[in-house]
XYZ file of C-alpha atoms in Angstrom:
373
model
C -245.608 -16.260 173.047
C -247.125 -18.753 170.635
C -246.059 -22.376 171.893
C -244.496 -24.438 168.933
C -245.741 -27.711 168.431
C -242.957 -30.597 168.204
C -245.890 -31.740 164.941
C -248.169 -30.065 163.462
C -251.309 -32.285 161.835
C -253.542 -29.304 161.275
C -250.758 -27.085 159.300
C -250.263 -30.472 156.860
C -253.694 -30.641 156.113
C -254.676 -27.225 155.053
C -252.510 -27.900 152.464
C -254.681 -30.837 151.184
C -257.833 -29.461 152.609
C -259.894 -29.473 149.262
C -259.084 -32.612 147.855
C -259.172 -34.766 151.045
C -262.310 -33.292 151.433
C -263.842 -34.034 148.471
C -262.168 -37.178 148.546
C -263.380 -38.769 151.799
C -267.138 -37.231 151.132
C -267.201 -39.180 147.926
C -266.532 -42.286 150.314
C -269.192 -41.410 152.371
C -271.434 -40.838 149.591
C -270.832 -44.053 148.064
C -271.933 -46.017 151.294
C -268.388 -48.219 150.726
C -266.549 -48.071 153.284
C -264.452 -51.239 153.041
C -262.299 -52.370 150.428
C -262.952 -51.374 146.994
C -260.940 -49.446 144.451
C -259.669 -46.918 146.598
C -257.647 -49.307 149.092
C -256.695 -51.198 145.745
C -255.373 -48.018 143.900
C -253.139 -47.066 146.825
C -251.748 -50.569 147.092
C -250.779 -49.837 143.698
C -249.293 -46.599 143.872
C -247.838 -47.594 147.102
C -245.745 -50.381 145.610
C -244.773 -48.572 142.165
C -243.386 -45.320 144.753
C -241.030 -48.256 146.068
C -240.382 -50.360 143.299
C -241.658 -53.507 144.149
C -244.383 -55.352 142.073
C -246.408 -56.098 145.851
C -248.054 -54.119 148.378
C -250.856 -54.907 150.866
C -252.419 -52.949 153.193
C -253.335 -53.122 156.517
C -255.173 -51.612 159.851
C -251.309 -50.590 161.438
C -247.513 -50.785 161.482
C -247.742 -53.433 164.343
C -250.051 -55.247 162.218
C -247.769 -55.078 159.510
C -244.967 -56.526 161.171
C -246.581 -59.226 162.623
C -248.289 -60.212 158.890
C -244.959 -59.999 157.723
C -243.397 -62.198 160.129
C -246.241 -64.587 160.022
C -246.027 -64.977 156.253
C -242.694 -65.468 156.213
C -243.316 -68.693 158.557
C -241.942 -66.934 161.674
C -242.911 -68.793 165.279
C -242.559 -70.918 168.252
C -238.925 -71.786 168.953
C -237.414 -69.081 166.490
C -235.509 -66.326 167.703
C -235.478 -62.723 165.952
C -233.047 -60.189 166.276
C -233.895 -56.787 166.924
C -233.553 -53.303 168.368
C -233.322 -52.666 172.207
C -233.840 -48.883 171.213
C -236.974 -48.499 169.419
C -241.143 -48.169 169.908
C -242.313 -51.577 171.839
C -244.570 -52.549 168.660
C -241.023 -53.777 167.054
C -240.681 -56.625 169.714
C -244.406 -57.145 170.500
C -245.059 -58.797 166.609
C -242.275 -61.151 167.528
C -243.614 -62.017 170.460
C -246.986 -62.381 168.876
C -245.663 -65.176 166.452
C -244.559 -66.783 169.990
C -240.889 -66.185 169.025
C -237.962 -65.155 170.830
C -236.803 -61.459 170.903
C -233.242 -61.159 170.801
C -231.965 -57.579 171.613
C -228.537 -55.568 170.637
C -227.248 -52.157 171.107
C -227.248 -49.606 168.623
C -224.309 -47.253 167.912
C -224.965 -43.499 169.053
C -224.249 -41.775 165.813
C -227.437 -43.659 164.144
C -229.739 -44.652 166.678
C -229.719 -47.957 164.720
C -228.451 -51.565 165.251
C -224.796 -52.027 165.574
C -224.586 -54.261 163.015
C -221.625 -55.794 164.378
C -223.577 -56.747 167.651
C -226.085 -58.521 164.855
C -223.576 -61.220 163.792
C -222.298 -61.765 166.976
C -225.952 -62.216 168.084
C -226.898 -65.572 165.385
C -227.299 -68.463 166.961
C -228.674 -71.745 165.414
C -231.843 -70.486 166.282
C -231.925 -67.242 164.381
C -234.694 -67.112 161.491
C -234.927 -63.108 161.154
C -233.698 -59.764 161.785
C -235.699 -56.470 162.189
C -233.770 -53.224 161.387
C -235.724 -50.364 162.447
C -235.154 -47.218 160.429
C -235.242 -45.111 163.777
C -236.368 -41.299 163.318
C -236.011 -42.063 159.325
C -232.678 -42.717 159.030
C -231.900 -46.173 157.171
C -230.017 -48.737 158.206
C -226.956 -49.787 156.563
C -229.057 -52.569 154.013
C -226.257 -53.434 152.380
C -224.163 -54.901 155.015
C -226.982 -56.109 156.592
C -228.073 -58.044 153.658
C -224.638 -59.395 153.625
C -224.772 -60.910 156.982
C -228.331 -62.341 156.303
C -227.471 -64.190 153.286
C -224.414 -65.461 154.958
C -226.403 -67.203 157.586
C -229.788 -68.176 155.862
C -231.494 -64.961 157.895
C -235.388 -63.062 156.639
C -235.222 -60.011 157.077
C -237.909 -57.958 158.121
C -237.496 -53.915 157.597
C -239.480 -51.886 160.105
C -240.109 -49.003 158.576
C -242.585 -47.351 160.395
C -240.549 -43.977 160.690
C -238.884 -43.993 157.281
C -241.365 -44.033 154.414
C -239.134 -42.591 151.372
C -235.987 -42.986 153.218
C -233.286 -45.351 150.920
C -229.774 -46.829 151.202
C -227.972 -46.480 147.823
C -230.945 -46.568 145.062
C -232.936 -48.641 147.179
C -235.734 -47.166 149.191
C -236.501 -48.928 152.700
C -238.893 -51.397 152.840
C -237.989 -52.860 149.158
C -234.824 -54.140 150.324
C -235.489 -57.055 152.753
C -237.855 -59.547 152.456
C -240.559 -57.660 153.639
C -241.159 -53.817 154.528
C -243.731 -52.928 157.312
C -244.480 -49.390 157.423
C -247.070 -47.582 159.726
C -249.578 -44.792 158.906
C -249.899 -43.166 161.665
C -250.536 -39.842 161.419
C -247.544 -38.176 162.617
C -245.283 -40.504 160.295
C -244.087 -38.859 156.904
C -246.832 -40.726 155.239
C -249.436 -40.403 157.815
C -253.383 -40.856 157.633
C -256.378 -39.465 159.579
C -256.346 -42.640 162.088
C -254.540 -45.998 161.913
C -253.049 -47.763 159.245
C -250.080 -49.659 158.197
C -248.739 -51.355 154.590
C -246.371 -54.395 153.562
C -244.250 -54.340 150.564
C -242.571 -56.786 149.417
C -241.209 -58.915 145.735
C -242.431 -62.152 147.156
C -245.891 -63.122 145.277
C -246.168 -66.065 147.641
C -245.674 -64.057 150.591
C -248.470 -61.209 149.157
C -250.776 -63.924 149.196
C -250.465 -65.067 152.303
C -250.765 -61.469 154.050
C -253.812 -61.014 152.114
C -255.450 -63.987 153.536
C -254.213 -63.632 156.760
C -255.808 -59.628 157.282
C -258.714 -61.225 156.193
C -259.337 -63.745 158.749
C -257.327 -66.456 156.834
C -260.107 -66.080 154.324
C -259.090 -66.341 150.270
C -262.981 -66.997 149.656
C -265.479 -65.362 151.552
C -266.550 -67.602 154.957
C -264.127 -70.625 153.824
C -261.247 -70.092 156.501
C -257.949 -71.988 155.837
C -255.654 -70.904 158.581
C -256.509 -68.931 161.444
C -255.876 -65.071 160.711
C -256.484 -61.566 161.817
C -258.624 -58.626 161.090
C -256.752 -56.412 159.733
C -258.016 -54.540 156.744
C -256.836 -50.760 155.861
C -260.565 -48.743 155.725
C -260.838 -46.776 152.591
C -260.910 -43.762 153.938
C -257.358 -44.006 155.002
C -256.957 -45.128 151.935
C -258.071 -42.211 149.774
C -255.903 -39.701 152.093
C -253.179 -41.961 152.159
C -253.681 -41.600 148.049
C -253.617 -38.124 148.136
C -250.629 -37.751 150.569
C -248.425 -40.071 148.692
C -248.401 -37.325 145.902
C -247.024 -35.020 147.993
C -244.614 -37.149 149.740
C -241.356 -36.210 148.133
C -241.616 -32.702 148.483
C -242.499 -32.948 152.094
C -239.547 -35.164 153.064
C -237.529 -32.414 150.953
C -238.772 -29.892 153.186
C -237.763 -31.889 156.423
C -234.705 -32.065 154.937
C -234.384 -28.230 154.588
C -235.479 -28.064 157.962
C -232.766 -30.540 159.547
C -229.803 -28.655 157.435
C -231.076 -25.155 159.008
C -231.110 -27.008 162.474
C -227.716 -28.006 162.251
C -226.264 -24.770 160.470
C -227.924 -23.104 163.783
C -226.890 -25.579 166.237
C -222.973 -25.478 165.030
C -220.444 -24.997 167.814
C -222.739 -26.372 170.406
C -221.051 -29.914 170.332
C -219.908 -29.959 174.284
C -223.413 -29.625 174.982
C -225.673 -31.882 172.623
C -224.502 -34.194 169.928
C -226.198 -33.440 166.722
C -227.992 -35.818 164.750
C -226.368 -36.984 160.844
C -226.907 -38.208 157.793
C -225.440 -41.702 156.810
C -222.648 -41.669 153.923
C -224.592 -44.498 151.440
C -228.191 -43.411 152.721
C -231.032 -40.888 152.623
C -232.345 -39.700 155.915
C -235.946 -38.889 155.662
C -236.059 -36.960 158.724
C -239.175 -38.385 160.891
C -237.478 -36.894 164.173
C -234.514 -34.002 164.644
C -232.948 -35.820 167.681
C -230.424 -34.126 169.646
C -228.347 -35.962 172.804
C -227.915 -33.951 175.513
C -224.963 -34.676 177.506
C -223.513 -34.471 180.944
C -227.743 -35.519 182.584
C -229.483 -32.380 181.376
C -231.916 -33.152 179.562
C -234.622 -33.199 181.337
C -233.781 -29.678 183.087
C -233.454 -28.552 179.338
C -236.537 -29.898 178.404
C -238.520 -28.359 180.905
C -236.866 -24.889 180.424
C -237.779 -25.198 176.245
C -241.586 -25.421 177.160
C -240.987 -23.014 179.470
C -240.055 -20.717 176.828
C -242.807 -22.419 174.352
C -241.392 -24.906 172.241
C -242.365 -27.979 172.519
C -239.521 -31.232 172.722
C -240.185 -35.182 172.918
C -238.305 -38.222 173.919
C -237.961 -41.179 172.399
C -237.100 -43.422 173.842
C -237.210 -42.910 177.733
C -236.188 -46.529 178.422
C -234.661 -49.374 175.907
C -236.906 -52.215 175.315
C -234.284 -54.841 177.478
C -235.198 -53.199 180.569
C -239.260 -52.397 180.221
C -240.985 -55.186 183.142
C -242.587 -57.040 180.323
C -239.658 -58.150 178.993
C -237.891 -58.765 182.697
C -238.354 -62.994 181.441
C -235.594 -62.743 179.589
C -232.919 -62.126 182.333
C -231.303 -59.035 180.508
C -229.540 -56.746 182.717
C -229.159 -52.968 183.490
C -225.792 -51.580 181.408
C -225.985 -55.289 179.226
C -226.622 -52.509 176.207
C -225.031 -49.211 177.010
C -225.226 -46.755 174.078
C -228.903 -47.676 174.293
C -229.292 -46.715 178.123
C -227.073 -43.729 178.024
C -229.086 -42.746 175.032
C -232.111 -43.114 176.600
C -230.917 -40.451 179.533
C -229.893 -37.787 176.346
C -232.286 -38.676 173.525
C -234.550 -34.546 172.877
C -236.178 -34.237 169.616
C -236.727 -30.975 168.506
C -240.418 -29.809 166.930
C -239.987 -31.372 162.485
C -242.378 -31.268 160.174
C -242.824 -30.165 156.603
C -244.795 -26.003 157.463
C -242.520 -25.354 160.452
C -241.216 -21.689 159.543
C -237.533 -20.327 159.480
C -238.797 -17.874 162.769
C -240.060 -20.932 164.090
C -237.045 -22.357 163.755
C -235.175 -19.670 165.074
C -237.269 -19.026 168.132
C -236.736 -23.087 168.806
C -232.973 -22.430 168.080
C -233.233 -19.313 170.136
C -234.827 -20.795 173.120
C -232.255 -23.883 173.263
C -229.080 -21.820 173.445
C -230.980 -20.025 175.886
C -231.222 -22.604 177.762
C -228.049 -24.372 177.635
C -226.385 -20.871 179.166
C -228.796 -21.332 182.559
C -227.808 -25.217 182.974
């Protein structure tokens, strides 16, 4: 029995074989591997696909958060509200900029901030919130927006997961202030090694990103404030190019994938919760995350690979309660849809070439199972 991969990189790039190829020897040929028109072009391309006049480029999606919060002035004394259920890189740029991180619940039908918990988080000290767009499913911008330009807020859009993902017309990332999206390669938009992007419709803001992935540099060995390396490499670039163009059609085929899932998984709802689609939003499908209820799923993980298909978690344990973040006196069961999702969270193998059988034989293998638990 052939295991099933919960990703598979290899399968993607078959696809693209010949052009990335030739693309990435021409690199090599031209002895440029820095900068240039490549990394340009896909800035370019990058911001037209969301419809904002600004993107920048960078060497990761924590990079690009912490640019973005840094541009936008973010820092000592200022407190950012956040995720408790999301990838540790959300709350390590804020703590970067030597700000606070401020953590609520999310609601278990999303995975996402309760937005509710948001406004009852502001204090005087609030400058920013970061929605994450966990497993590619967007965040409800408009309401969000709402709340931020009731109290003066930035808002910062992690969307690492979520590239093409949207709420209303709107894709992610060209909603807030600033988008910060990662490249790494299993995202929807994902390279051959590291690499992250801002967008944004603040020229000001471009500007200062720029210099600050530079090493606060606008002209070459004149430093004006102290800054980062933190370039995107044009190789990265290049595939990144080529990817973008297929982009669409991929997320379409996640998509395809998530409604056979769920057609498959009906009448299974006493077991495992199924993962949906907001009403107002497009889900872009990063992750097909299942909860598995009554404490087994880690039993049914084990029995999946035992029957070869592969399953992840994410995220074992909420940000609140990881030791790095024990200074800030939060509490076991202070954010409880979080922690009991972190005891249920099982995503199922996603991306764009996984086959109907494969499917099936996943779907197969879970109901399994679910019968010997």
């Amino acid at each position: 029995m052939s295991q099933i991969p919960p990703v598979d990189l290899g399968r993607q790039y078959a696809t693209i074989a010949d052009e990335a190829n030739a693309a990435v020897l021409d690199i090599l040929s031209s002895g440029r591997y820095i900068g240039g028109a490549p990394v340009t072009d896909f800035e370019t391309h990058f911001a037209a696909y969301h419809e904002t006049p600004y993107a920048a480029g960078c060497n990761s999606g924590t990079d690009a958060l912490f640019l973005g919060l840094k541009g936008l002035g973010i820092g000592a004394g200022d407190e950012v509200i956040t995720s408790t259920f999301t990838f540790i890189a959300t709350a390590e740029a804020i703590c970067m900029m030597g700000a606070t991180p401020v953590f609520v619940d999310i609601t278990a039908d999303s995975f996402n901030l309760d937005l509710d918990q948001v406004k009852a988080a502001i204090t005087p000290k609030t400058k920013a919130v970061i929605p994450v767009h966990l497993f590619g499913r967007p965040v409800d911008m408009h309401k969000l927006m709402a709340i931020a330009a009731d109290h003066n807020l930035k808002i910062i859009e992690d969307c690492a997961q979520a590239t093409g993902a949207a709420w209303g017309d709107k894709k992610v990332g060209a909603i807030g202030d600033v988008g910060c999206f990662s490249f790494f390669p299993t995202k929807n938009l994902g390279g051959c090694g590291d690499g992250g992007a801002i967008t944004t419709h603040n020229e000001r803001l471009l500007a200062e990103v720029k210099m600050l992935r530079q090493h606060g540099s606008k002209i070459r060995y004149q430093h004006d404030v102290m800054g980062v390396n933190s370039r995107l490499d044009t190789i990265q670039a290049v595939i990144l190019n080529i990817k973008l163009r297929h982009l669409d059609q991929w997320n379409k085929q996640r998509a395809a994938i998530a409604q056979r899932y769920t057609k498959l998984l009906a009448g299974l709802e006493e077991q495992i919760q199924l993962p949906t689609s907001p009403n107002g939003g497009t889900h872009i499908w990063n992750q097909y995350t299942l909860l598995v209820k009554d404490g087994k799923r880690d039993t049914l993980k084990a029995k999946l690979q035992e029957q070869g298909v592969s399953s992840m978690i994410y995220y074992p344990k909420p940000l609140h309660l990881q030791p790095v973040f024990l200074e800030y006196d939060y509490q076991s069961g202070q954010f409880p849809i979080a922690e009991e999702c972190s005891h249920q969270v099982l995503s199922l193998p996603m991306f764009p070439d996984l086959s109907e059988p494969e499917q099936q034989q996943v779907v197969a293998a879970l109901k399994k199972s679910l019968t010997e638990i």
